[in-house]
Coordinates of C-alpha atoms and ligand atoms in Angstrom, one line a residue:
M110 CA 17.2 4.8 14.0
A111 CA 17.3 8.6 13.8
S112 CA 17.9 10.3 10.6
V113 CA 18.2 13.9 9.6
T114 CA 17.1 15.8 6.5
F115 CA 19.7 18.3 5.4
A116 CA 19.0 21.6 3.7
K117 CA 21.5 23.4 1.6
F118 CA 21.5 27.1 2.5
N119 CA 24.4 28.5 0.6
A120 CA 25.3 26.8 -2.6
S121 CA 28.4 28.8 -3.3
S122 CA 30.0 28.0 0.0
S123 CA 28.7 24.4 0.1
Q124 CA 27.7 24.7 3.7
W125 CA 25.0 22.4 5.1
I126 CA 22.9 22.6 8.2
G127 CA 20.0 20.7 9.8
Q128 CA 16.5 21.7 9.1
Q129 CA 15.0 22.1 12.5
S130 CA 15.6 25.4 14.3
F131 CA 16.4 26.6 17.8
S132 CA 15.4 30.1 18.9
Q133 CA 17.9 32.6 17.5
R134 CA 21.0 32.9 19.7
Q135 CA 21.9 36.4 20.8
G136 CA 24.4 38.0 18.5
S137 CA 24.2 35.4 15.7
S138 CA 24.4 37.0 12.3
A139 CA 21.3 37.4 10.1
R140 CA 23.1 35.5 7.3
F141 CA 23.6 32.5 9.6
P142 CA 20.3 32.1 11.5
A143 CA 20.8 29.9 14.5
R144 CA 19.5 26.4 13.7
R145 CA 19.8 23.0 15.2
V146 CA 22.8 21.4 13.6
S147 CA 22.1 17.8 14.0
V148 CA 24.6 15.0 13.8
P149 CA 23.5 12.3 11.4
I150 CA 22.9 9.1 13.3
R151 CA 22.4 5.9 11.5
A152 CA 23.3 2.2 11.5
G153 CA 20.9 1.7 14.5
S154 CA 21.3 -1.5 16.4
Y155 CA 24.6 -2.3 14.8
S156 CA 26.4 0.9 15.4
E157 CA 28.6 -0.3 18.3
E158 CA 29.4 -3.5 16.5
L159 CA 30.3 -1.6 13.3
V160 CA 32.7 0.7 15.2
Q161 CA 34.3 -2.3 16.8
T162 CA 34.6 -4.2 13.5
A163 CA 36.2 -1.3 11.8
K164 CA 38.6 -0.8 14.7
T165 CA 39.6 -4.5 14.6
V166 CA 40.2 -4.5 10.8
A167 CA 42.2 -1.2 11.2
S168 CA 44.3 -2.5 14.1
P169 CA 48.0 -1.6 14.4
G170 CA 50.4 -3.5 12.1
R171 CA 47.5 -5.2 10.2
G172 CA 45.8 -4.9 6.8
I173 CA 43.6 -6.7 4.4
L174 CA 44.3 -9.5 1.9
A175 CA 42.1 -9.0 -1.1
I176 CA 41.3 -12.2 -3.0
D177 CA 38.0 -11.2 -4.6
E178 CA 39.2 -11.2 -8.2
S179 CA 36.6 -12.4 -10.6
N180 CA 37.2 -15.9 -12.0
A181 CA 38.3 -14.4 -15.3
T182 CA 41.0 -12.3 -13.5
C183 CA 42.0 -15.2 -11.3
G184 CA 42.3 -17.2 -14.6
K185 CA 44.8 -14.7 -15.9
R186 CA 46.9 -15.0 -12.8
L187 CA 46.8 -18.8 -13.1
A188 CA 47.7 -18.6 -16.8
S189 CA 50.8 -16.6 -15.9
I190 CA 52.1 -19.8 -14.3
G191 CA 50.8 -22.1 -16.9
L192 CA 47.7 -23.4 -15.1
D193 CA 44.2 -23.8 -16.5
N194 CA 41.4 -21.6 -15.1
T195 CA 39.5 -24.5 -13.5
E196 CA 37.5 -24.4 -10.2
P197 CA 39.9 -26.9 -8.5
N198 CA 42.9 -24.7 -9.5
R199 CA 41.3 -21.5 -8.2
Q200 CA 40.2 -23.2 -5.0
A201 CA 43.7 -24.7 -4.4
Y202 CA 45.3 -21.3 -4.9
R203 CA 42.9 -19.5 -2.6
Q204 CA 43.1 -22.2 0.0
L205 CA 46.9 -21.8 -0.1
L206 CA 46.6 -18.1 0.7
L207 CA 44.0 -18.4 3.4
T208 CA 45.5 -21.3 5.3
T209 CA 49.0 -19.7 5.6
P210 CA 50.1 -20.3 9.2
G211 CA 50.5 -17.1 11.2
L212 CA 48.8 -14.9 8.6
G213 CA 46.5 -13.4 11.3
E214 CA 49.4 -11.6 12.9
Y215 CA 49.6 -9.2 9.9
I216 CA 46.2 -9.7 8.2
S217 CA 43.0 -8.6 9.9
G218 CA 40.6 -9.3 7.1
A219 CA 40.1 -11.1 3.8
I220 CA 37.9 -10.0 0.9
L221 CA 36.3 -12.9 -0.9
L222 CA 34.2 -13.0 -4.0
R223 CA 30.5 -13.6 -3.4
K224 CA 30.6 -16.5 -5.9
H225 CA 33.3 -18.4 -3.9
C226 CA 30.7 -19.6 -1.4
T227 CA 27.4 -20.0 -3.3
S228 CA 26.5 -23.6 -2.8
Q229 CA 26.1 -25.2 0.6
Q230 CA 28.4 -28.0 -0.5
L231 CA 31.2 -25.6 -1.4
M232 CA 30.6 -23.8 1.9
E233 CA 31.6 -26.9 3.8
R234 CA 35.2 -26.8 2.6
S235 CA 35.2 -23.2 1.5
L236 CA 37.6 -20.4 1.9
W237 CA 34.9 -18.7 3.8
T238 CA 34.9 -21.4 6.4
A239 CA 38.7 -21.3 6.5
C240 CA 38.5 -17.7 7.4
V241 CA 35.8 -17.9 9.9
K242 CA 36.8 -21.1 11.6
R243 CA 40.5 -20.6 11.8
K244 CA 39.9 -17.1 13.2
L245 CA 42.5 -16.0 10.7
C246 CA 40.6 -12.9 10.1
L247 CA 37.2 -11.4 9.7
A248 CA 35.9 -12.4 6.4
S249 CA 34.1 -10.3 3.9
K250 CA 32.4 -10.7 0.5
L251 CA 32.2 -8.5 -2.5
I252 CA 28.6 -7.7 -2.8
R253 CA 28.3 -5.6 -5.9
Y254 CA 27.3 -7.0 -9.3
G255 CA 29.8 -5.4 -11.6
L256 CA 30.8 -2.5 -13.8
V257 CA 28.8 -1.8 -16.9
P258 CA 28.9 1.1 -19.4
L259 CA 27.4 4.3 -18.2
P260 CA 25.1 5.8 -20.9
G261 CA 25.6 9.5 -21.4
S262 CA 29.1 9.5 -20.2
N263 CA 32.5 9.6 -21.8
N264 CA 33.0 5.8 -22.2
E265 CA 32.9 5.4 -18.5
S266 CA 31.2 2.8 -16.3
W267 CA 29.0 2.5 -13.3
C268 CA 28.6 -0.2 -10.7
Q269 CA 25.4 -2.2 -10.5
G270 CA 24.1 -4.1 -7.5
L271 CA 21.9 -1.9 -5.2
D272 CA 18.7 -3.9 -6.0
G273 CA 18.3 -6.6 -3.4
L274 CA 21.5 -5.5 -1.6
A275 CA 19.8 -5.3 1.8
S276 CA 18.7 -8.9 1.8
R277 CA 22.0 -10.2 0.4
S278 CA 23.8 -8.2 3.1
A279 CA 21.6 -9.6 5.8
E280 CA 22.3 -13.1 4.5
Y281 CA 26.1 -12.5 4.5
Y282 CA 25.9 -11.2 8.0
K283 CA 24.2 -14.4 9.1
Q284 CA 26.9 -16.4 7.4
G285 CA 29.6 -14.6 9.4
A286 CA 30.6 -11.7 7.2
R287 CA 31.3 -8.5 9.1
F288 CA 32.4 -6.2 6.4
A289 CA 31.9 -5.7 2.7
K290 CA 33.4 -4.1 -0.3
W291 CA 32.0 -2.2 -3.2
R292 CA 34.5 -1.1 -5.9
T293 CA 33.7 1.3 -8.6
V294 CA 36.2 3.0 -11.0
V295 CA 37.0 6.5 -12.1
S296 CA 39.1 7.0 -15.2
I297 CA 41.2 10.1 -15.6
P298 CA 41.8 9.8 -19.3
C299 CA 38.0 9.6 -19.8
G300 CA 37.5 13.0 -18.1
P301 CA 36.3 12.0 -15.6
S302 CA 32.8 13.3 -16.4
A303 CA 30.8 15.0 -13.7
L304 CA 28.1 12.4 -14.3
A305 CA 30.5 9.4 -13.7
V306 CA 31.9 10.9 -10.5
K307 CA 28.4 11.7 -9.2
E308 CA 27.1 8.2 -10.1
A309 CA 30.2 6.6 -8.4
A310 CA 29.8 8.6 -5.3
W311 CA 26.1 8.1 -5.0
G312 CA 26.3 4.4 -5.6
L313 CA 29.0 4.0 -2.9
A314 CA 27.0 6.0 -0.4
R315 CA 23.8 4.0 -0.9
Y316 CA 25.7 0.8 -0.6
A317 CA 27.4 2.1 2.6
A318 CA 24.1 3.0 4.2
I319 CA 22.6 -0.4 3.3
S320 CA 25.6 -2.3 4.5
Q321 CA 25.6 -0.6 7.9
D322 CA 21.9 -1.1 8.2
N323 CA 22.6 -4.9 8.0
G324 CA 25.7 -5.0 10.3
L325 CA 28.4 -4.9 7.7
V326 CA 31.2 -2.3 7.7
P327 CA 31.3 -1.0 4.2
I328 CA 34.7 -0.6 2.5
V329 CA 34.2 2.4 0.2
E330 CA 36.3 2.1 -2.9
P331 CA 36.2 4.5 -5.8
E332 CA 39.3 3.3 -7.6
I333 CA 40.9 6.0 -9.6
L334 CA 42.7 4.0 -12.2
L335 CA 46.4 4.4 -12.8
D336 CA 45.8 4.6 -16.6
G337 CA 47.0 7.7 -18.4
D338 CA 50.0 10.0 -18.9
H339 CA 48.9 12.8 -16.6
P340 CA 51.1 14.3 -13.9
I341 CA 50.5 13.7 -10.2
D342 CA 48.9 17.2 -9.8
R343 CA 46.1 16.1 -12.1
T344 CA 45.5 12.9 -10.0
L345 CA 45.4 15.0 -6.9
E346 CA 42.8 17.3 -8.4
V347 CA 40.6 14.3 -9.5
A348 CA 41.0 12.5 -6.2
E349 CA 40.0 15.6 -4.3
K350 CA 36.9 15.9 -6.4
V351 CA 35.9 12.3 -6.2
W352 CA 36.4 12.1 -2.4
S353 CA 34.5 15.3 -1.8
E354 CA 31.5 13.9 -3.6
V355 CA 31.8 10.6 -1.9
F356 CA 31.7 12.2 1.5
F357 CA 29.0 14.6 0.5
Y358 CA 26.7 11.7 -0.4
L359 CA 27.9 9.5 2.6
A360 CA 26.7 12.3 4.8
Q361 CA 23.4 12.7 2.9
N362 CA 22.8 9.0 3.4
N363 CA 23.5 9.4 7.2
V364 CA 26.3 6.9 7.1
L365 CA 28.2 6.5 10.4
F366 CA 31.7 7.6 9.6
E367 CA 33.2 5.7 12.5
G368 CA 31.8 2.5 11.0
I369 CA 33.3 2.7 7.5
L370 CA 36.7 1.9 5.9
L371 CA 38.1 3.5 2.8
K372 CA 40.0 1.9 0.0
P373 CA 41.5 4.6 -2.1
S374 CA 44.1 4.6 -4.8
M375 CA 47.4 6.3 -3.9
V376 CA 47.9 9.7 -5.5
T377 CA 50.5 9.0 -8.2
P378 CA 51.3 10.2 -11.7
G379 CA 49.5 8.3 -14.5
A380 CA 51.2 5.0 -15.3
E381 CA 52.3 6.3 -18.7
H382 CA 53.6 9.7 -17.4
K383 CA 57.2 10.4 -18.3
E384 CA 58.4 10.7 -14.8
K385 CA 58.0 8.4 -11.8
A386 CA 57.3 9.8 -8.4
S387 CA 59.3 8.8 -5.3
P388 CA 57.6 7.2 -2.3
E389 CA 58.0 10.5 -0.4
T390 CA 56.3 12.5 -3.2
I391 CA 53.4 10.0 -3.4
A392 CA 53.0 10.0 0.4
K393 CA 53.0 13.8 0.4
Y394 CA 50.3 14.1 -2.3
T395 CA 48.2 11.2 -0.9
L396 CA 48.2 12.5 2.6
T397 CA 47.5 16.1 1.4
M398 CA 44.4 14.7 -0.4
L399 CA 43.3 12.6 2.6
R400 CA 43.7 15.5 5.1
R401 CA 41.7 17.8 2.9
R402 CA 38.9 15.3 2.3
V403 CA 38.6 12.6 5.0
P404 CA 37.3 13.4 8.4
P405 CA 39.3 12.0 11.3
A406 CA 36.2 10.0 12.5
V407 CA 37.0 7.5 9.7
P408 CA 39.0 4.7 11.4
G409 CA 40.9 3.2 8.5
I410 CA 42.4 4.0 5.1
M411 CA 43.2 0.6 3.4
F412 CA 44.9 1.3 0.1
L413 CA 44.7 -0.8 -3.1
S414 CA 47.9 -1.4 -4.9
G415 CA 46.6 -0.7 -8.4
G416 CA 49.4 -2.3 -10.4
Q417 CA 52.3 -1.0 -8.5
S418 CA 55.1 -3.6 -7.8
E419 CA 55.0 -5.3 -4.4
V420 CA 58.0 -3.3 -3.2
E421 CA 56.6 0.0 -4.5
A422 CA 53.3 -0.5 -2.8
T423 CA 55.1 -1.3 0.5
L424 CA 57.5 1.6 0.2
N425 CA 54.7 4.1 -0.5
L426 CA 52.7 2.9 2.5
N427 CA 55.8 3.1 4.7
A428 CA 56.4 6.7 3.6
M429 CA 52.9 7.6 4.6
N430 CA 53.4 6.3 8.1
Q431 CA 56.5 8.3 9.0
S432 CA 54.5 10.5 11.2
P433 CA 51.2 10.0 13.0
N434 CA 48.0 10.2 11.0
P435 CA 44.4 10.8 12.2
W436 CA 43.4 7.4 10.7
H437 CA 45.0 3.9 10.5
V438 CA 46.8 4.0 7.2
S439 CA 47.2 0.5 5.8
F440 CA 46.8 -1.9 2.9
S441 CA 44.1 -3.9 1.2
Y442 CA 46.3 -5.3 -1.6
A443 CA 45.6 -8.0 -4.1
R444 CA 48.3 -7.9 -6.7
A445 CA 50.9 -6.5 -4.3
L446 CA 50.4 -9.4 -1.9
Q447 CA 50.0 -12.2 -4.4
N448 CA 52.6 -11.8 -7.1
T449 CA 55.6 -13.6 -5.5
V450 CA 53.3 -16.2 -3.9
L451 CA 52.0 -17.2 -7.3
K452 CA 55.4 -17.3 -8.9
T453 CA 56.7 -19.4 -6.0
W454 CA 53.8 -21.8 -6.1
Q455 CA 53.7 -22.6 -9.8
G456 CA 50.8 -24.9 -9.1
H457 CA 52.9 -27.6 -7.5
P458 CA 51.8 -29.1 -4.2
E459 CA 55.4 -29.4 -3.0
N460 CA 55.8 -25.6 -3.3
V461 CA 52.8 -24.8 -1.1
E462 CA 54.9 -24.3 2.0
A463 CA 57.4 -22.0 0.3
A464 CA 54.6 -20.0 -1.4
Q465 CA 52.9 -19.5 2.0
K466 CA 56.2 -18.4 3.5
S467 CA 56.5 -15.8 0.7
L468 CA 53.0 -14.6 1.5
L469 CA 54.0 -14.2 5.1
V470 CA 57.1 -12.2 4.0
R471 CA 54.9 -9.7 2.0
A472 CA 52.3 -9.5 4.8
K473 CA 55.0 -8.8 7.3
A474 CA 56.7 -6.2 5.1
N475 CA 53.3 -4.4 4.8
S476 CA 52.7 -4.7 8.5
L477 CA 56.0 -3.0 9.1
A478 CA 55.1 -0.3 6.5
Q479 CA 51.9 0.2 8.4
L480 CA 54.0 1.0 11.4
G481 CA 56.4 3.1 9.4
K482 CA 59.3 0.7 10.0
Y483 CA 59.9 -1.1 6.7
S484 CA 63.1 -1.2 4.7
A485 CA 63.3 -2.6 1.2
E486 CA 66.7 -4.2 1.9
G487 CA 67.0 -7.7 0.6
E488 CA 63.8 -7.7 -1.4
S489 CA 63.7 -10.0 -4.4
E490 CA 63.8 -8.9 -8.0
E491 CA 60.3 -10.5 -8.5
A492 CA 58.9 -8.3 -5.8
K493 CA 60.1 -5.2 -7.7
K494 CA 58.3 -6.0 -10.9
G495 CA 55.4 -3.7 -11.7
M496 CA 52.0 -5.2 -12.4
F497 CA 50.2 -2.4 -14.2
V498 CA 47.9 -3.6 -16.9
Q499 CA 46.2 -1.0 -19.1
G500 CA 42.4 -1.1 -18.7
Y501 CA 42.6 -3.6 -15.9
T502 CA 39.4 -5.2 -14.8
Y503 CA 39.1 -6.8 -11.4
Ligands
13P621 P1 45.0 -4.4 -6.3 O1 45.7 -4.3 -5.0 O2 45.5 -5.5 -7.2 O3 44.9 -3.1 -7.0 O4 43.5 -4.9 -5.9 C1 42.7 -3.9 -5.5 C2 41.3 -4.3 -5.2 O5 40.4 -3.6 -5.4 C3 41.1 -5.5 -4.5 O6 40.0 -5.4 -3.7

């Protein structure tokens, strides 16, 4: 596996070049001595597979179903329909989602929580097996440990879990995982501080390199939380800063861009801002940010929904796909795919079929939005309800 050391030669212009040098080309300026500009190559024996996996997940009309909520968060969902937060209830709900007939037409991957599949006994009838065996989708596990306070910051957090990540990733690969997710958060009302942004970007880049080294396509997710009363321009400014740092460190870690997927927040005004933005405005700002910061080598942009209503999340995605993009622009929603399903199910076995149908309705709506062909006509009132929760933890 070849890797390259980079040397910064002009801090103010932020330009980077490789360290080894060729002989000076004729006519090259003294300020820019000719040097070998090497392309970072990483991911070694897995590189072809990583590229293929990323392309499969980011295939036309398909996106990701995220069901990697912590048990505590899943418990809050269950409580909203009057169910206790017990293992059988969580398992029944997740089974319902993953065994929906025909889901694979619109869903290319599912993100599961690491803890879903810890014991061998559970593995036998696990969601994991449902994913892998039914060829519903490629399955993935969340492999981080969690957010904890970041000392020295402005009440911000950082994401733990790099220790031992290589061996865990290798184990997940053996079990059938082909991609992974690492979510860290950035809070606009808290600053964000330069320290928190740097820590988030560095952690994501280390995780991405380790994942690729073990055959897993990393989903890179610095979630910029919706919390705050700031205007959309402020979100754009922060998102540009965050993604520029993320890509800076991804490059420093020699991550293969063709073998990653991104999971950004859409660029919207803060949830408490006095004015709401239209899907067209959100699409314009979000695509502006992506075009400025994300190289076209990246195959897929799989948005999180972040507390938007199901319909909002779908409309915004649709607006972003009205003209061709250099990347597959799609979804990796949790709340915006699950809300109506949960309300339809209510924990009753006789409602499972109807709940699965409602999941298919949402998955198909987002599939159409990925193709830029969605219309919100006939959407239910439930699907229009916002799901923003202040200080949301996943
Ligand atoms: P939401 O779509 O509910 O914001 O979930 C995002 C997420 O990070 C899931 O992986």
